[in-house]
mmCIF file of the C-alpha atoms, coordinates in Angstrom:
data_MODEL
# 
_entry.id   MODEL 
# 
loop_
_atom_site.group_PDB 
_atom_site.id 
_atom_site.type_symbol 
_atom_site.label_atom_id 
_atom_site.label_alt_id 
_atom_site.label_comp_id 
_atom_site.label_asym_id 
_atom_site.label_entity_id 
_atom_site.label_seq_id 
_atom_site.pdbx_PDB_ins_code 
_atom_site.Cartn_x 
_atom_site.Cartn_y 
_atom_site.Cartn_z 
_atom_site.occupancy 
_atom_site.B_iso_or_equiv 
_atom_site.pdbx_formal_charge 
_atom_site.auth_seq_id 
_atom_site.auth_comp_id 
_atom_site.auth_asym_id 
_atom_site.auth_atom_id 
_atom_site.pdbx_PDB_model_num 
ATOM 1   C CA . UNK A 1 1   ? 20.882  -0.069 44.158  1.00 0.00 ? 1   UNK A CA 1 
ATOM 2   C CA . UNK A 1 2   ? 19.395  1.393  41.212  1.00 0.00 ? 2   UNK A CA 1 
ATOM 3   C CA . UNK A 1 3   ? 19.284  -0.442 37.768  1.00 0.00 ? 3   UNK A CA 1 
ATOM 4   C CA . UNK A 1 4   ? 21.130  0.936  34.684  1.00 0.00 ? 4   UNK A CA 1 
ATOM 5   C CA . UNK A 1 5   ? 19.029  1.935  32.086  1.00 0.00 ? 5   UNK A CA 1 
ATOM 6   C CA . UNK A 1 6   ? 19.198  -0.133 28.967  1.00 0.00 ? 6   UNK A CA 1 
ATOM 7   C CA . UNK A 1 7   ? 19.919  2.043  26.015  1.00 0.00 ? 7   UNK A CA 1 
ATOM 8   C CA . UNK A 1 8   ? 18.697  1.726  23.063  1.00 0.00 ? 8   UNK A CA 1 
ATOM 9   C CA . UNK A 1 9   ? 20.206  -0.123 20.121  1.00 0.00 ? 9   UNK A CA 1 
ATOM 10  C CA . UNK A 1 10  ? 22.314  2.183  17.197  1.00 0.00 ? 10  UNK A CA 1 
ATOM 11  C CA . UNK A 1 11  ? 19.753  0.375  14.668  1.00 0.00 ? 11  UNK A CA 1 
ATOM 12  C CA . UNK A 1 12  ? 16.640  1.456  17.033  1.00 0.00 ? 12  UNK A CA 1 
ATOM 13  C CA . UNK A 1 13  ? 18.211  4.795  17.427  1.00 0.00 ? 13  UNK A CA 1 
ATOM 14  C CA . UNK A 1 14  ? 19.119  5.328  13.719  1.00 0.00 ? 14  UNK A CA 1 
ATOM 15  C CA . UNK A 1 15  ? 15.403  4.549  12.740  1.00 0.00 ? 15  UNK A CA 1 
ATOM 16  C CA . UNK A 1 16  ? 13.642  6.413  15.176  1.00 0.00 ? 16  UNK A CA 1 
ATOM 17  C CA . UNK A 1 17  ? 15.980  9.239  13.693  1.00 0.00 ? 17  UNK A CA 1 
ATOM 18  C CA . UNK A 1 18  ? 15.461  8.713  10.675  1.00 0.00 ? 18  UNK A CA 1 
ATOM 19  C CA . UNK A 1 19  ? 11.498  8.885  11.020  1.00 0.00 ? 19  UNK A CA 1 
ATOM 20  C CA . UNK A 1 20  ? 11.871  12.262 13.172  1.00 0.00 ? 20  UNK A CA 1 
ATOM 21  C CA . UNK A 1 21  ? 13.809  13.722 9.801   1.00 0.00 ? 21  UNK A CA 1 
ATOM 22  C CA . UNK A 1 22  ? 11.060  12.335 7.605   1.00 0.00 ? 22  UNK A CA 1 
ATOM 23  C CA . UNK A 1 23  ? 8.708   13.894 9.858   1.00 0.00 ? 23  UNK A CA 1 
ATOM 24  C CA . UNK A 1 24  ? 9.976   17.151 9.915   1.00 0.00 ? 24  UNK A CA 1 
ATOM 25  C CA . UNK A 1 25  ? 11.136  17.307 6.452   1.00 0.00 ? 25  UNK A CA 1 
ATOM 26  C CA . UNK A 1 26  ? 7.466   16.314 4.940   1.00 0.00 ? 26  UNK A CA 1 
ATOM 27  C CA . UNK A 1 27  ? 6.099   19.384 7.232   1.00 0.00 ? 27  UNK A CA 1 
ATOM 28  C CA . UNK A 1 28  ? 8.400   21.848 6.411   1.00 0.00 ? 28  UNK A CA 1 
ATOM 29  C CA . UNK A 1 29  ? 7.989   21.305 2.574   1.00 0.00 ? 29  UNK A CA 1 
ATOM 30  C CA . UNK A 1 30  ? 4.178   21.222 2.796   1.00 0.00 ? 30  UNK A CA 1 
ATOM 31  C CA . UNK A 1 31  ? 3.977   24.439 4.776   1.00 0.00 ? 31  UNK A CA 1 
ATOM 32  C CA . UNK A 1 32  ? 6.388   25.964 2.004   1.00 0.00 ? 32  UNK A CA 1 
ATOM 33  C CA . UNK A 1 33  ? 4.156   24.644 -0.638  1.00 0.00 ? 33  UNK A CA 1 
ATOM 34  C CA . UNK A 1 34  ? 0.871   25.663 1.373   1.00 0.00 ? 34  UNK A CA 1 
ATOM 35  C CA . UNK A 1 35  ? 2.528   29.597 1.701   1.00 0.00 ? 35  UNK A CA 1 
ATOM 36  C CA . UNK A 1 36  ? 3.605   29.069 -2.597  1.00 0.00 ? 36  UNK A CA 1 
ATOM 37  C CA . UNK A 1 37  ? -0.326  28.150 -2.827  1.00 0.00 ? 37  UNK A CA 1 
ATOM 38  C CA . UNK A 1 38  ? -1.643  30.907 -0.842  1.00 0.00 ? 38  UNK A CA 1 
ATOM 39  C CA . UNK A 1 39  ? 0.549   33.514 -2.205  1.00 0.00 ? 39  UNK A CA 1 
ATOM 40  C CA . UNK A 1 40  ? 0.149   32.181 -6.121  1.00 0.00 ? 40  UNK A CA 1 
ATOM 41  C CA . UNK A 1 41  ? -3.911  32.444 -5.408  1.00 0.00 ? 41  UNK A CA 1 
ATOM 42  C CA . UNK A 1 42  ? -3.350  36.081 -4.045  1.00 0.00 ? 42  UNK A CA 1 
ATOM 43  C CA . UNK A 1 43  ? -1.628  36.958 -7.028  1.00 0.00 ? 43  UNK A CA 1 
ATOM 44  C CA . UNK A 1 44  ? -4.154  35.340 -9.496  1.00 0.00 ? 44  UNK A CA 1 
ATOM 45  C CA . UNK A 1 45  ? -7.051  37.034 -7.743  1.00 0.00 ? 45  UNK A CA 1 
ATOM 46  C CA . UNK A 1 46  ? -5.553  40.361 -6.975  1.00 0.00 ? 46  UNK A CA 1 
ATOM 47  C CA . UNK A 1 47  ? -3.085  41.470 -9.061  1.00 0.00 ? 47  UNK A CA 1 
ATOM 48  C CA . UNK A 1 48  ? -5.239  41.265 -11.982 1.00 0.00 ? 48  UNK A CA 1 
ATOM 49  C CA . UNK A 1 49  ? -2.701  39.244 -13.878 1.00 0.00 ? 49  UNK A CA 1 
ATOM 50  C CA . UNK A 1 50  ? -4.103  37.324 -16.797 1.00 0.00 ? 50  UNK A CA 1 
ATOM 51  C CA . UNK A 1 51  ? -2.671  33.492 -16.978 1.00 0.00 ? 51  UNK A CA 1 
ATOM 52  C CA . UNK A 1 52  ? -4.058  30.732 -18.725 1.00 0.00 ? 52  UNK A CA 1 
ATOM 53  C CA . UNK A 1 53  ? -6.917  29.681 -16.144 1.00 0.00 ? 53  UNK A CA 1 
ATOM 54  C CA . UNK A 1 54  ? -6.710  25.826 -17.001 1.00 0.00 ? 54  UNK A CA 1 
ATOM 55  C CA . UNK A 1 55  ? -2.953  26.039 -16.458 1.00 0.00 ? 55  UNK A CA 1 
ATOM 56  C CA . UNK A 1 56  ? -2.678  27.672 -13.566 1.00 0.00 ? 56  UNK A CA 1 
ATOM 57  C CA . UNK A 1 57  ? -5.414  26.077 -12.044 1.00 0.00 ? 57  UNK A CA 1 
ATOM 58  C CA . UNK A 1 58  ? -3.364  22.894 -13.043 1.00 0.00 ? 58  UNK A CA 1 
ATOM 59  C CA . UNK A 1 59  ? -0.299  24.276 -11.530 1.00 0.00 ? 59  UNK A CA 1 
ATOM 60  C CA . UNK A 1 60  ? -2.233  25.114 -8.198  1.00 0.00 ? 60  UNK A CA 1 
ATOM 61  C CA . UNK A 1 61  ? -4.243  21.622 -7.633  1.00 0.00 ? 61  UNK A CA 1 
ATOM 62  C CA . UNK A 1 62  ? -0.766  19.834 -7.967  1.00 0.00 ? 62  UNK A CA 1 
ATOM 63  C CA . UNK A 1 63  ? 0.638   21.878 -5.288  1.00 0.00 ? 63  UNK A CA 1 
ATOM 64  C CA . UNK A 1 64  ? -2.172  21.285 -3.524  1.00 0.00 ? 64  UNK A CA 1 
ATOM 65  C CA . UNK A 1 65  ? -1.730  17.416 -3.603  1.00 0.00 ? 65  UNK A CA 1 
ATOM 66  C CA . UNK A 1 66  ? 2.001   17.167 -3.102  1.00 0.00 ? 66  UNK A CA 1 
ATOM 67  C CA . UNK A 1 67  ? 1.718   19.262 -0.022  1.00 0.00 ? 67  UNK A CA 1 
ATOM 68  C CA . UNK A 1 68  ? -0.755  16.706 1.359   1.00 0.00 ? 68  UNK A CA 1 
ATOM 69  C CA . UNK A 1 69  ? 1.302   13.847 0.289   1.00 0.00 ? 69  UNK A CA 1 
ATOM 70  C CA . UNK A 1 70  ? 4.310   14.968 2.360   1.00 0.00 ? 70  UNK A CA 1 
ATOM 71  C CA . UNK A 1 71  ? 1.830   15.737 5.283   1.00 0.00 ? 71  UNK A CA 1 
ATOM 72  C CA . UNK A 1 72  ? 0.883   12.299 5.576   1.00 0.00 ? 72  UNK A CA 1 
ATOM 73  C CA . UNK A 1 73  ? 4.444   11.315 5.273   1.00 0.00 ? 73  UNK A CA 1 
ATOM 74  C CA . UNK A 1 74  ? 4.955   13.483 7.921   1.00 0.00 ? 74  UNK A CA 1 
ATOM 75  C CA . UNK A 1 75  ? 2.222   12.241 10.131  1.00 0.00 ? 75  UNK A CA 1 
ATOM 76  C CA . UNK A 1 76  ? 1.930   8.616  8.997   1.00 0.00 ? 76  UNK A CA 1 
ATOM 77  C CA . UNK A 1 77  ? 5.693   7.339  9.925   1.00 0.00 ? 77  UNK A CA 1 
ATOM 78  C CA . UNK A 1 78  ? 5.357   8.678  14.004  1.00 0.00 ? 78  UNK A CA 1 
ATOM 79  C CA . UNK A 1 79  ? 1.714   7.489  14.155  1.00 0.00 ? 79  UNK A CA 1 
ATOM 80  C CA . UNK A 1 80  ? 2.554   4.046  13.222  1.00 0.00 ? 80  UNK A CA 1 
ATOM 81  C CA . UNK A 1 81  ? 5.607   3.958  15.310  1.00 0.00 ? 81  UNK A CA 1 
ATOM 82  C CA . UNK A 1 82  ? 2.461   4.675  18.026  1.00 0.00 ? 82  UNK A CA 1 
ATOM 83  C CA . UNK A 1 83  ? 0.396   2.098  16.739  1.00 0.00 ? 83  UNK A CA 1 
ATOM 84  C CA . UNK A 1 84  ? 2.848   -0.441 16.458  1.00 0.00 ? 84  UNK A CA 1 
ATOM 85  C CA . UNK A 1 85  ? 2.953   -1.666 20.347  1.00 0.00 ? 85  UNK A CA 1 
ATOM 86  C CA . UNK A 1 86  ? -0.757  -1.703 20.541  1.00 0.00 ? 86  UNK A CA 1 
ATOM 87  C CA . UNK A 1 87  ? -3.244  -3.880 19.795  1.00 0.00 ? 87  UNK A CA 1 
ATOM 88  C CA . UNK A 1 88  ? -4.685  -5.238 16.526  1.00 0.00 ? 88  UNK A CA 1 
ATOM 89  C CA . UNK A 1 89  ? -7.720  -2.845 16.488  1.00 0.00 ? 89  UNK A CA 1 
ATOM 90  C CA . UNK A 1 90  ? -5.597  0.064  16.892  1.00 0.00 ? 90  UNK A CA 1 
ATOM 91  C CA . UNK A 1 91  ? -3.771  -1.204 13.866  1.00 0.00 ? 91  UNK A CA 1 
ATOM 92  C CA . UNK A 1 92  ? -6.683  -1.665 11.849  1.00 0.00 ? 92  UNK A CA 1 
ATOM 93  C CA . UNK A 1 93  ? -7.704  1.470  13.274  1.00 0.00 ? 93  UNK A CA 1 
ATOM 94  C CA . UNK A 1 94  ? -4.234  3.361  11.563  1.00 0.00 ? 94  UNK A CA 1 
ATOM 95  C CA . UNK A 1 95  ? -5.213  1.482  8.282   1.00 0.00 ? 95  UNK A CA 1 
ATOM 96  C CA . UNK A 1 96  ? -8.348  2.674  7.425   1.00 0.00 ? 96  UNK A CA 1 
ATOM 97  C CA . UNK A 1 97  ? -7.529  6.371  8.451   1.00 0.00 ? 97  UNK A CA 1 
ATOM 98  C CA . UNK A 1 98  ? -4.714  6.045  6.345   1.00 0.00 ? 98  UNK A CA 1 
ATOM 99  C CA . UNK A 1 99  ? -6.879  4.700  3.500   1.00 0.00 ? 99  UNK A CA 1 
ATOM 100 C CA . UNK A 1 100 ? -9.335  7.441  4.038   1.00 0.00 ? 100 UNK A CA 1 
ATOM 101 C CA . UNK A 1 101 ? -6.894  9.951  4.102   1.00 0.00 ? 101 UNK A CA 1 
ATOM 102 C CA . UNK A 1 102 ? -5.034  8.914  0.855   1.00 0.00 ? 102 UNK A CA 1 
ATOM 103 C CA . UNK A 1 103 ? -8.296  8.568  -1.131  1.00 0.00 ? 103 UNK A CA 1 
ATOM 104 C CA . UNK A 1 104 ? -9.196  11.983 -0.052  1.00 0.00 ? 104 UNK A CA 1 
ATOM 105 C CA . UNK A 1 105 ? -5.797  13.441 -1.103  1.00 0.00 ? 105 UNK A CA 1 
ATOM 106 C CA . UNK A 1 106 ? -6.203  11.795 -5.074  1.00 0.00 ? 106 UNK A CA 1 
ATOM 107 C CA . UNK A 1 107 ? -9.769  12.570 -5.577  1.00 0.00 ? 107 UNK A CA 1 
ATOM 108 C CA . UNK A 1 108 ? -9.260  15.719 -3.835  1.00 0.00 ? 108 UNK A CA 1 
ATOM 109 C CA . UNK A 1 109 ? -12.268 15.142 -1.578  1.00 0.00 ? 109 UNK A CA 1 
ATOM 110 C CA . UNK A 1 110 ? -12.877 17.935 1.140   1.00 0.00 ? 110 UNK A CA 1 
ATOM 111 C CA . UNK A 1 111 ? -14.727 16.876 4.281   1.00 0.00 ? 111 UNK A CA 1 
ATOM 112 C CA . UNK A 1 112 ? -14.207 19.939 6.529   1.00 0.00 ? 112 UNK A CA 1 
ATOM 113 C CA . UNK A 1 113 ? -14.538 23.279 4.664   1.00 0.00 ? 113 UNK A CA 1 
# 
């Protein structure tokens, strides 16, 4: 005979749905805010338009950093629902990347060009 599968609680379900929305939602905005950022650099560099530099540049860096907040929102949630079963060095391991990441993102540090 074969075993029924246990199914997974509504609460268990509801979460894990709730973290694939958050995931997808965090990518799709910071791909639309990556395309506003490439398209708003064409324009400045291109069209010859004149804008106030310090503004616009202004305007650009924080689109820049809220599209790499909701990346790690989009990354972070299913990555710890990975880390979460394993063992404390994995955990650790999630911690400091996360760290590392998020220090990068606010002084808008660059490691790979």
């Amino acid at each position: 005979m074969s075993r029924k599968k246990k199914q997974p609680s509504p609460e268990a379900r509801q979460k894990r749905d709730m973290q694939k929305t958050v995931a997808f939602w965090g990518l799709a905005i910071a791909a639309i805010l990556f395309v506003v950022y490439a398209v708003m650099n064409m324009i400045y560099k291109f069209a010859g338009l004149t804008f106030d530099s310090n503004t616009f540049n202004l305007v650009m860096n924080i689109f820049g950093i809220i599209s790499k907040i909701f990346i790690l929102l989009a990354v972070a949630l299913p990555a710890y629902s990975y880390v979460r079963g394993r063992k404390r060095g994995w955990k650790i391991f999630y911690w400091i990347a996360l760290i590392i990441y998020a220090v990068c993102v606010v002084f808008d540090i660059v490691v790979v060009a």
